[in-house]
């Protein structure tokens, strides 16, 4: 499937695999990311939308100096992805 999130119709998104959407609190794309997640949910897909308080767009690289936050993010993604594999 190929689609552009901003113009995708709900019916175009049916049957997609589990999706994780990380949204930074200060992000020029946060509105679009939320809307896309809402469309995925409306199409009955398994969607996890996570808001990162205090983080800016593409700011996850900045967490590398904050080992506790960086590892917490990696741990969350690892557990989420592992759960997807167990469910499939």
CSV table of C-alpha atoms in Angstrom, one decimal:
chain,number,residue,atom,x,y,z
A,1,UNK,CA,0.0,0.0,0.0
A,2,UNK,CA,1.1,3.5,-0.7
A,3,UNK,CA,-0.6,6.5,0.6
A,4,UNK,CA,0.1,10.0,2.0
A,5,UNK,CA,-1.1,10.2,5.6
A,6,UNK,CA,-2.7,13.7,5.1
A,7,UNK,CA,-4.9,12.6,2.3
A,8,UNK,CA,-5.4,8.9,3.1
A,9,UNK,CA,-9.0,7.8,3.4
A,10,UNK,CA,-10.0,5.5,6.3
A,11,UNK,CA,-10.9,2.7,3.9
A,12,UNK,CA,-7.4,2.9,2.4
A,13,UNK,CA,-5.9,2.1,5.9
A,14,UNK,CA,-7.9,-1.1,6.8
A,15,UNK,CA,-5.9,-4.1,7.7
A,16,UNK,CA,-2.5,-2.4,8.4
A,17,UNK,CA,-0.1,-3.9,10.9
A,18,UNK,CA,0.2,-2.5,14.4
A,19,UNK,CA,1.5,1.0,14.4
A,20,UNK,CA,3.4,3.1,16.9
A,21,UNK,CA,3.2,6.9,16.5
A,22,UNK,CA,5.6,8.9,18.7
A,23,UNK,CA,4.7,12.6,18.8
A,24,UNK,CA,7.0,15.2,20.3
A,25,UNK,CA,5.3,17.9,22.4
A,26,UNK,CA,6.8,20.6,20.3
A,27,UNK,CA,6.5,19.3,16.8
A,28,UNK,CA,5.6,20.9,13.5
A,29,UNK,CA,3.9,17.6,12.5
A,30,UNK,CA,2.1,16.8,15.7
A,31,UNK,CA,-1.4,17.6,14.3
A,32,UNK,CA,-0.8,15.5,11.2
A,33,UNK,CA,0.5,12.6,13.2
A,34,UNK,CA,-2.5,12.7,15.6
A,35,UNK,CA,-4.9,12.9,12.7
A,36,UNK,CA,-3.2,9.9,10.9
A,37,UNK,CA,-3.3,7.9,14.2
A,38,UNK,CA,-7.0,8.7,14.5
A,39,UNK,CA,-7.6,7.5,10.9
A,40,UNK,CA,-5.8,4.3,11.6
A,41,UNK,CA,-7.9,3.7,14.7
A,42,UNK,CA,-11.1,4.5,12.8
A,43,UNK,CA,-10.0,1.8,10.3
A,44,UNK,CA,-9.8,-0.7,13.3
A,45,UNK,CA,-6.1,-1.0,13.3
A,46,UNK,CA,-4.0,-1.5,16.5
A,47,UNK,CA,-2.4,1.9,17.1
A,48,UNK,CA,-0.4,3.3,20.0
A,49,UNK,CA,0.0,7.0,20.0
A,50,UNK,CA,2.6,8.3,22.5
A,51,UNK,CA,3.2,12.0,23.3
A,52,UNK,CA,6.7,12.8,24.5
A,53,UNK,CA,6.4,15.7,26.9
A,54,UNK,CA,9.2,18.3,26.6
A,55,UNK,CA,10.6,16.7,23.5
A,56,UNK,CA,10.9,18.6,20.2
A,57,UNK,CA,10.6,17.4,16.6
A,58,UNK,CA,13.4,14.8,15.9
A,59,UNK,CA,14.6,15.4,19.4
A,60,UNK,CA,15.0,11.8,20.3
A,61,UNK,CA,18.6,12.0,19.2
A,62,UNK,CA,19.1,14.6,21.9
A,63,UNK,CA,18.2,12.0,24.5
A,64,UNK,CA,21.5,10.2,24.0
A,65,UNK,CA,23.1,12.3,26.7
A,66,UNK,CA,20.2,11.6,29.0
A,67,UNK,CA,20.8,7.8,29.3
A,68,UNK,CA,17.8,7.3,31.6
A,69,UNK,CA,15.4,8.8,29.1
A,70,UNK,CA,17.1,7.4,26.1
A,71,UNK,CA,17.0,3.9,27.5
A,72,UNK,CA,13.4,4.3,28.7
A,73,UNK,CA,12.4,5.2,25.1
A,74,UNK,CA,14.3,2.2,23.7
A,75,UNK,CA,12.8,-0.1,26.3
A,76,UNK,CA,9.2,1.2,25.5
A,77,UNK,CA,9.7,0.6,21.7
A,78,UNK,CA,11.3,-2.8,22.3
A,79,UNK,CA,8.4,-4.0,24.5
A,80,UNK,CA,5.8,-2.6,22.1
A,81,UNK,CA,7.4,-4.3,19.1
A,82,UNK,CA,7.8,-7.5,21.0
A,83,UNK,CA,4.1,-7.5,21.9
A,84,UNK,CA,3.3,-7.0,18.2
A,85,UNK,CA,5.3,-10.1,17.3
A,86,UNK,CA,3.7,-12.2,20.0
A,87,UNK,CA,0.2,-11.2,18.8
A,88,UNK,CA,1.0,-12.1,15.2
